[in-house]
Short mmCIF file of C-alpha atoms (C1' of nucleotides) in Angstrom, two decimals:
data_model
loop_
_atom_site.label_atom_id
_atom_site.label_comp_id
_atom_site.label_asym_id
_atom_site.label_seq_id
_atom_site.Cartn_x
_atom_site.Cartn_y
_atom_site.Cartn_z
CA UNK L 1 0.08 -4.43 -0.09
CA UNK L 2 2.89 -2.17 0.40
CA UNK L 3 2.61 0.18 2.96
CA UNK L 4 5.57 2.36 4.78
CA UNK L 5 7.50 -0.71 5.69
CA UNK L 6 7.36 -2.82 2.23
CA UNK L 7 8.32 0.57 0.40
CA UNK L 8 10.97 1.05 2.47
CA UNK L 9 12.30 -2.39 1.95
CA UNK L 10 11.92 -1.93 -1.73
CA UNK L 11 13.48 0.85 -1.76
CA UNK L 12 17.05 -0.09 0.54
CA UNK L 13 17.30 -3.15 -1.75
CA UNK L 14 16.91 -0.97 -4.78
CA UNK L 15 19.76 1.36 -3.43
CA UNK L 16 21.69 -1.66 -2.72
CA UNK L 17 21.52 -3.21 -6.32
CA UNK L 18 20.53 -0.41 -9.23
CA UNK L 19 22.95 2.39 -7.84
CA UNK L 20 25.65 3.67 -10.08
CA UNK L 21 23.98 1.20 -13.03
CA UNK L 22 22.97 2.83 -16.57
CA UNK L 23 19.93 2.57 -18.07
CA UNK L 24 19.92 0.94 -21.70
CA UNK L 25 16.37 0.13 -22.92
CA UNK L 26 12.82 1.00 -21.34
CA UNK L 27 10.11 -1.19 -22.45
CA UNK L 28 6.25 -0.49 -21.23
CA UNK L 29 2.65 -1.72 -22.18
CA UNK L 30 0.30 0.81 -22.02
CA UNK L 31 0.06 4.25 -21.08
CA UNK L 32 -1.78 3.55 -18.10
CA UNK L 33 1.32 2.22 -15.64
CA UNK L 34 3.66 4.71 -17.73
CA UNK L 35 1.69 7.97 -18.45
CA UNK L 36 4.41 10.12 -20.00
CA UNK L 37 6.62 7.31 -21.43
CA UNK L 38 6.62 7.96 -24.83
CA UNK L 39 8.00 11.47 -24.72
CA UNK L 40 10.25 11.21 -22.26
CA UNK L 41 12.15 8.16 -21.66
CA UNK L 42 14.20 8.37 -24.90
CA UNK L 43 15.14 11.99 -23.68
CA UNK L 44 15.55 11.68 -20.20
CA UNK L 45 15.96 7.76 -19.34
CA UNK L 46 18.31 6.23 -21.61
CA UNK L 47 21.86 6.47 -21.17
CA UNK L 48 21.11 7.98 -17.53
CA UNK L 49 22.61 6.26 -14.75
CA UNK L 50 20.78 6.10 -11.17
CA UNK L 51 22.11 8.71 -8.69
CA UNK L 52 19.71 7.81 -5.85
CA UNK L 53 16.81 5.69 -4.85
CA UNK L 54 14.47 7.21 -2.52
CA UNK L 55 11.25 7.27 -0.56
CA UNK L 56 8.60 9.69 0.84
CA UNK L 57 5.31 7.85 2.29
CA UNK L 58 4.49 4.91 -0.06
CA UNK L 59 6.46 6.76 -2.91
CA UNK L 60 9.77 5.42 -4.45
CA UNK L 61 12.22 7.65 -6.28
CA UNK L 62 14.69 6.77 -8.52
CA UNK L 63 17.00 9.81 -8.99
CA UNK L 64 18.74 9.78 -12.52
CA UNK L 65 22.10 11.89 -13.15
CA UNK L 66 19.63 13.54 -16.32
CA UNK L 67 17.53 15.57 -13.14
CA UNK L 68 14.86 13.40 -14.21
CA UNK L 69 13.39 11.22 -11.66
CA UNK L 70 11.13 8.04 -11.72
CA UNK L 71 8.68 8.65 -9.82
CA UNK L 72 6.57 4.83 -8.63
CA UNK L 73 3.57 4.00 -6.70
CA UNK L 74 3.12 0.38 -5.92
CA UNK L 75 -0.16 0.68 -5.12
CA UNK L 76 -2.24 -2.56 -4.15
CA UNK L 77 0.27 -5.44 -6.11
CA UNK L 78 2.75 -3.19 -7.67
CA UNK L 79 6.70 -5.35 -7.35
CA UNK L 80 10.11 -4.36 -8.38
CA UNK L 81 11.84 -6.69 -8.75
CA UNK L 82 15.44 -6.52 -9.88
CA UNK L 83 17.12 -9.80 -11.79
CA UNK L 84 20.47 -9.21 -12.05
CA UNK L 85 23.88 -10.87 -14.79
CA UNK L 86 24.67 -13.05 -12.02
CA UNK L 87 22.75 -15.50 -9.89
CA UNK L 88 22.55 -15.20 -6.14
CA UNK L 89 22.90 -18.83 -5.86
CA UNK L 90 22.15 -21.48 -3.07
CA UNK L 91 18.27 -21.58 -3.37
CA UNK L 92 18.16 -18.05 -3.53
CA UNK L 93 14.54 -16.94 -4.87
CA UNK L 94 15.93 -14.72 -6.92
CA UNK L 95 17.23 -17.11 -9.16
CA UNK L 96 14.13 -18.89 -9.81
CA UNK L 97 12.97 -15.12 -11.53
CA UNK L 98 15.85 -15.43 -14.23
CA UNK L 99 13.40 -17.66 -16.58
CA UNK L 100 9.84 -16.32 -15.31
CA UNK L 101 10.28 -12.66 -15.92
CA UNK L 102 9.05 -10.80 -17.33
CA UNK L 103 5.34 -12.30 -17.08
CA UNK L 104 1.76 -11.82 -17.32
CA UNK L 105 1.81 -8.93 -14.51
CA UNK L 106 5.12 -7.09 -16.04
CA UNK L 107 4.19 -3.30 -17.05
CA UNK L 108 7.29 -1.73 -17.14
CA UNK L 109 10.84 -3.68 -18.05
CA UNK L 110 13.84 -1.71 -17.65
CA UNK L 111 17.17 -2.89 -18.76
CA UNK L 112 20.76 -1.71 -17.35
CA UNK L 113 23.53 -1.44 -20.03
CA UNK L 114 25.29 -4.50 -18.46
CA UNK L 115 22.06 -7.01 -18.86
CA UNK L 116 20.33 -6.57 -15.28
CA UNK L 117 16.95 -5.66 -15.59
CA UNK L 118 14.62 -4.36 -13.11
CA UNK L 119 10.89 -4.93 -13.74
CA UNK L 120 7.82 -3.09 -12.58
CA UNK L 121 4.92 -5.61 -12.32
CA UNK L 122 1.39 -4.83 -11.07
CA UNK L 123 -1.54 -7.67 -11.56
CA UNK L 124 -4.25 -4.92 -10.75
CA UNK L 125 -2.68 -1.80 -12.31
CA UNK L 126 -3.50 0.34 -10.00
CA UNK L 127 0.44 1.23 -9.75
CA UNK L 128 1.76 3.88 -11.93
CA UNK L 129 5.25 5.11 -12.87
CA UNK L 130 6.41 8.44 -14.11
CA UNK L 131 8.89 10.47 -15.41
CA UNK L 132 9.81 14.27 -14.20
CA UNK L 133 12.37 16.27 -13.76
CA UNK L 134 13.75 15.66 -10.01
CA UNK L 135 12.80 19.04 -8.73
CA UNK L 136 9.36 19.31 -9.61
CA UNK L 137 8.52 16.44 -7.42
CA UNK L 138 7.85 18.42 -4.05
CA UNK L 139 5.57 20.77 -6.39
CA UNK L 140 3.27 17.79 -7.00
CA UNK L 141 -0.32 18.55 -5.55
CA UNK L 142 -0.24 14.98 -4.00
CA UNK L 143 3.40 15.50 -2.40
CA UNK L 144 2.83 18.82 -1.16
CA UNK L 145 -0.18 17.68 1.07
CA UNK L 146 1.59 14.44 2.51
CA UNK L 147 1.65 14.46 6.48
CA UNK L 148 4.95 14.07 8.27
CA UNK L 149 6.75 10.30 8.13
CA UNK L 150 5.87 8.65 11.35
CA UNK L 151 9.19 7.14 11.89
CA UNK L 152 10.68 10.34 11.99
CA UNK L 153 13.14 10.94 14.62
CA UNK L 154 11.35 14.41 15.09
CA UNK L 155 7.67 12.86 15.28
CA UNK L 156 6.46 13.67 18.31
CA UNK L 157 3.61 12.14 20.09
CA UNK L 158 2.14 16.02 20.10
CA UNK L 159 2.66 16.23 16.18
CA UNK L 160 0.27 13.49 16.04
CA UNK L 161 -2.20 14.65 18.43
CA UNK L 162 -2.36 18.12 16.44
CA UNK L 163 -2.48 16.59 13.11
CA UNK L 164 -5.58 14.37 14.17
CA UNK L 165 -7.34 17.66 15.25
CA UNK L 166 -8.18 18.53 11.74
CA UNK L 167 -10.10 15.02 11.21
CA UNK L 168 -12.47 15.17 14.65
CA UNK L 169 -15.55 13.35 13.76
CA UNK L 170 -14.38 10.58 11.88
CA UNK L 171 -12.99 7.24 12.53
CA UNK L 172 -9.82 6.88 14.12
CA UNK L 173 -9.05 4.03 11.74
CA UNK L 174 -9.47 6.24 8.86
CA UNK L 175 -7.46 9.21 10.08
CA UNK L 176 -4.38 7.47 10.52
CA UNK L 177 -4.93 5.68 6.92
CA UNK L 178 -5.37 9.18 5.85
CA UNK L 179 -1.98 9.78 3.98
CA UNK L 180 -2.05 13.76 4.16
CA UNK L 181 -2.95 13.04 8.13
CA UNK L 182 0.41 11.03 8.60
CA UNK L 183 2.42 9.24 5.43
CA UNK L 184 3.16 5.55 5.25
CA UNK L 185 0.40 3.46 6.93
CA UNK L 186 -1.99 1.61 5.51
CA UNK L 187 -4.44 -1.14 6.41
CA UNK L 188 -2.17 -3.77 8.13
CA UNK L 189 -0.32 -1.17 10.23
CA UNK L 190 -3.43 0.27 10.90
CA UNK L 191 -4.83 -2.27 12.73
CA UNK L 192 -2.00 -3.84 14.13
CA UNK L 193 -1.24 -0.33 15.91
CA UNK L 194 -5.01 0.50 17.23
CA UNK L 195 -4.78 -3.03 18.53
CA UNK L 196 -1.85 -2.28 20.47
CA UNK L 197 -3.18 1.30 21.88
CA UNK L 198 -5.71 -0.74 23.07
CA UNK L 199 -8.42 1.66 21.06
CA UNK L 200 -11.61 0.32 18.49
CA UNK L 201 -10.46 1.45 15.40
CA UNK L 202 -14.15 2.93 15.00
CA UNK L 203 -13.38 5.73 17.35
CA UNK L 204 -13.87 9.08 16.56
CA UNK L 205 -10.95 10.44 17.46
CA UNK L 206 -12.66 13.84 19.27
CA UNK L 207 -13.35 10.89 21.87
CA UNK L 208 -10.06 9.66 22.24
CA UNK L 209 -7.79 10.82 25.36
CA UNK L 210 -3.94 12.58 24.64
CA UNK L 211 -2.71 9.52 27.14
CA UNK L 212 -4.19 7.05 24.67
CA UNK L 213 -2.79 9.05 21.22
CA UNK L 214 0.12 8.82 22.98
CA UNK L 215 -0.24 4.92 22.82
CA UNK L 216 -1.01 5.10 19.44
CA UNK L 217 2.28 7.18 18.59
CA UNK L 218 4.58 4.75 20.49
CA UNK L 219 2.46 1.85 18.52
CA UNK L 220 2.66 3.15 14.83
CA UNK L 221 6.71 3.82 15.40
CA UNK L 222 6.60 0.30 17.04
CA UNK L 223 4.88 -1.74 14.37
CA UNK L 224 6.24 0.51 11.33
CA UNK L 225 9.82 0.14 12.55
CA UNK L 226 9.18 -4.02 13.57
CA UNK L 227 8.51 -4.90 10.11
CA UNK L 228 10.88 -2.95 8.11
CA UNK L 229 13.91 -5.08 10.44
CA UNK L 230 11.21 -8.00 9.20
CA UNK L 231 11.58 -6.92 5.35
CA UNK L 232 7.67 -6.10 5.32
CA UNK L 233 4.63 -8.47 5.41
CA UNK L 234 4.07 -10.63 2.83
CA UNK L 235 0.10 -11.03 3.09
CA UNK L 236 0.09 -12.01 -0.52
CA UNK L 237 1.87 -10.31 -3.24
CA UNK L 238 4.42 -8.40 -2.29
CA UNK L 239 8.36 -9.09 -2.38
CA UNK L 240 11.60 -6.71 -2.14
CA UNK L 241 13.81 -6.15 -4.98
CA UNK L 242 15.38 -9.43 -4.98
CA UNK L 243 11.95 -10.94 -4.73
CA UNK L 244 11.87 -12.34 -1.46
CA UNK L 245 8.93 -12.34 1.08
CA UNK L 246 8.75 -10.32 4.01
CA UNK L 247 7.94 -12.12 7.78
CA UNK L 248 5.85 -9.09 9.36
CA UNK L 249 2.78 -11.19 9.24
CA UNK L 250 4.29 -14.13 11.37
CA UNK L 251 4.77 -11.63 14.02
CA UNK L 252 1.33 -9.76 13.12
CA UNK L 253 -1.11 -9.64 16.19
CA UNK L 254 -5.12 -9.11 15.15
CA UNK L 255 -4.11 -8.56 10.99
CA UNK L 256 -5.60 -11.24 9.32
CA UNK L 257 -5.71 -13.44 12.60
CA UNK L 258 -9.74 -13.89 12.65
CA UNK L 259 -11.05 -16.61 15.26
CA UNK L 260 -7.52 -16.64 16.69
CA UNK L 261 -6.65 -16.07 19.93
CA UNK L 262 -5.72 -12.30 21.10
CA UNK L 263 -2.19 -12.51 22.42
CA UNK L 264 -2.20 -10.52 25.25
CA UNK L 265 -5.96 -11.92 26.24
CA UNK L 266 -7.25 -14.98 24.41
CA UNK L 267 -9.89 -13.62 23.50
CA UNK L 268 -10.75 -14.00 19.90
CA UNK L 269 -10.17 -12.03 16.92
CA UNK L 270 -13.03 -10.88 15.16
CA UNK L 271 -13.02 -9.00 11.66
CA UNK L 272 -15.69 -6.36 10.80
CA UNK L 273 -15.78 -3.49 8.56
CA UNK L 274 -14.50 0.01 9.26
CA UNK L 275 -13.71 3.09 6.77
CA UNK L 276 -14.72 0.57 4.02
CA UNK L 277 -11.52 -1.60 4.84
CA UNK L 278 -11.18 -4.95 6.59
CA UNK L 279 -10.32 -4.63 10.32
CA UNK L 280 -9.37 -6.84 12.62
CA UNK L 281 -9.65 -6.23 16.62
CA UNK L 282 -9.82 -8.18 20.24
CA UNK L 283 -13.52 -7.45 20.90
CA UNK L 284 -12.49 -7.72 24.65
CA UNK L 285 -9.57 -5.16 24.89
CA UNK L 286 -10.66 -2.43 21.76
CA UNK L 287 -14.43 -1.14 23.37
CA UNK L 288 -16.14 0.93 21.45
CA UNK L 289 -16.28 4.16 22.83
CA UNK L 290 -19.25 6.37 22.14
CA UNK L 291 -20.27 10.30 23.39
CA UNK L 292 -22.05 10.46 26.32
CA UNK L 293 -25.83 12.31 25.16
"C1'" DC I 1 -14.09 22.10 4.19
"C1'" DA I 2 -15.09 17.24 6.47
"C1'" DC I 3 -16.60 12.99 5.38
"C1'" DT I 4 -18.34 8.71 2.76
"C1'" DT I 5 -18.78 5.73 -1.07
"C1'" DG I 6 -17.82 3.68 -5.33
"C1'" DA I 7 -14.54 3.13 -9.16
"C1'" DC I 8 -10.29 1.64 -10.91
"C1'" DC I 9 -8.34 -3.83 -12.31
"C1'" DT I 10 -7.21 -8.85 -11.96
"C1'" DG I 11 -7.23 -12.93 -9.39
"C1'" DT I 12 -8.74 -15.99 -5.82
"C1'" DC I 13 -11.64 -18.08 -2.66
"C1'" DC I 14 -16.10 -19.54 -0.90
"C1'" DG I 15 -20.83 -21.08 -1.14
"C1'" DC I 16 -24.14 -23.11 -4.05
"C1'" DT T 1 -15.98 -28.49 -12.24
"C1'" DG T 2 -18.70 -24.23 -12.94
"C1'" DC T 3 -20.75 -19.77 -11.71
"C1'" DG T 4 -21.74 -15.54 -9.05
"C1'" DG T 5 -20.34 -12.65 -5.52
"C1'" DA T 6 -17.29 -10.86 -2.09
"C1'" DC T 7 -12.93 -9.50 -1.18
"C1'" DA T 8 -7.74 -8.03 -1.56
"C1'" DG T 9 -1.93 -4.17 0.65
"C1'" DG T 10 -4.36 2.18 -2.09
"C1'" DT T 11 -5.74 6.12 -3.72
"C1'" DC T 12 -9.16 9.25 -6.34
"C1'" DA T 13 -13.23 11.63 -7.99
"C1'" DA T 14 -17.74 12.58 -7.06
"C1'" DG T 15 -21.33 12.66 -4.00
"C1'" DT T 16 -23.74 14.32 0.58
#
DNA sequence: CACTTGACCTGTCCGC
DNA sequence: TGCGGACAGGTCAAGT
């Protein structure tokens, strides 16, 4: 689930309703979401307060006034989802989390000194959360090798172009899913962006022209930028930190959207199979393109 | 190094 | 209603 846009979402609400708060209890199930609980959290976590909540690719941050920081990847159905003293009231969907948190899916509970708690749930586990001090985090292997953010201001449409020169002979589709290529996207953005560039997310991208890349550029920053204003798609499991849905996907265009009609076309959608990931393409506008022998 | 595939987990949906 | 298999937003390690 959450790609660039859901993190991001996550990660303004978080700013929005954990700031400023102090941390009074951790609780955790197993090592596995929480690697380095045990010696840590007493030390670093408890009694903190959060200084910052950030994000770098599909990465939150929670900066703690220790110079520790959590570190989280939501992974495929990794939530945080914050359930504050008060209600939000009028149908609010927060409130109906008061009495079903935490559940089944809740790996990591943490509770604020004044009785808010913010939980870390993950049906697959395939999210993780960890503790370190703030500064090593650009020293981490996986952070160092992290391509630029697309949304950047200072992404150009040339950054891209020279950052897909290092990944020539395979699939378009998997070089921009690539996350030391460019940060952020993953499967929905993928295809929603090659769809709208107007290239077969099979490609290899030696074949594909600058003017097209180009496309793509303006695309990503399109469809990245659309659904954070949309609060992120909601294609299953994901919600923000007050656990609502996102509405990306009722303005998605091929994702998901099988045997419908293309929007700019008519023609319709067909799913296949590309870098081992579910894609989704008008069969009339996205032409393969193969070398010439 | 560039590239591909399967593994990690739980839950759901679809065909029989 | 049950059962087996495929599939799901993302990385990783291990293979060619």
């Amino acid at each position: 689930m959450p790609e660039l846009p859901e993190v991001e979402t996550v990660r303004a609400g978080l700013h929005r309703l954990i700031l400023h708060r102090t941390i009074a209890r951790v609780e955790y199930d197993t090592p596995k979401s929480f690697p380095n609980a045990k010696a840590d959290v007493d030390v670093y976590m408890v009694g903190s307060t959060v200084k910052d909540v950030r994000r770098r690719a599909k990465v939150l941050m929670i900066d703690l006034n220790t110079d520790y920081s959590l570190i989280i990847h939501l992974k495929m159905t990794g939530q945080l989802v914050f359930v504050g003293e008060q209600r939000f009231g009028a149908g609010h969907p927060n409130d109906s989390l008061v009495g079903s948190l935490p559940d089944r899916s809740t790996r990591v509970t943490i509770h604020f000194s004044d009785g808010s708690r913010l939980y870390f749930n993950d049906q697959r586990k395939f999210g993780w959360v960890r503790l370190l001090p703030t500064i090593q985090i650009e020293e981490l292997d996986f952070f160092k090798k992290l391509g630029p953010e697309p949304i950047a201001a200072d992404f150009t449409a040339t950054d891209l172009q020279g950052r897909l020169s290092r990944r020539k002979r395979t699939s378009i589709k998997a070089a921009i899913l690539d996350q030391t290529v460019i940060a952020g996207v993953g499967n929905i953005y993928a295809d929603e962006a090659l769809w709208g560039a107007k290239i077969h997310p099979a490609t290899r991208v030696e074949l594909i022209s600058a003017a097209r890349i180009k496309e793509l550029w303006s695309e990503l920053r399109y469809v990245l930028n659309l659904s954070i204003e949309k609060g992120g798609s909601t294609n299953k499991n994901y919600v923000d930190a007050e656990g609502k849905k996102g509405s990306y996907m009722d303005f998605a265009r091929v994702f998901r959207r099988e045997k419908l009609p293309c929007p700019r076309c008519g023609t319709e959608i067909i799913k296949l199979r590309v870098a081992g990931r579910g894609t989704h393409v008008c069969p009339k506008e996205q032409k393969l393109k193969v070398a010439r022998t």
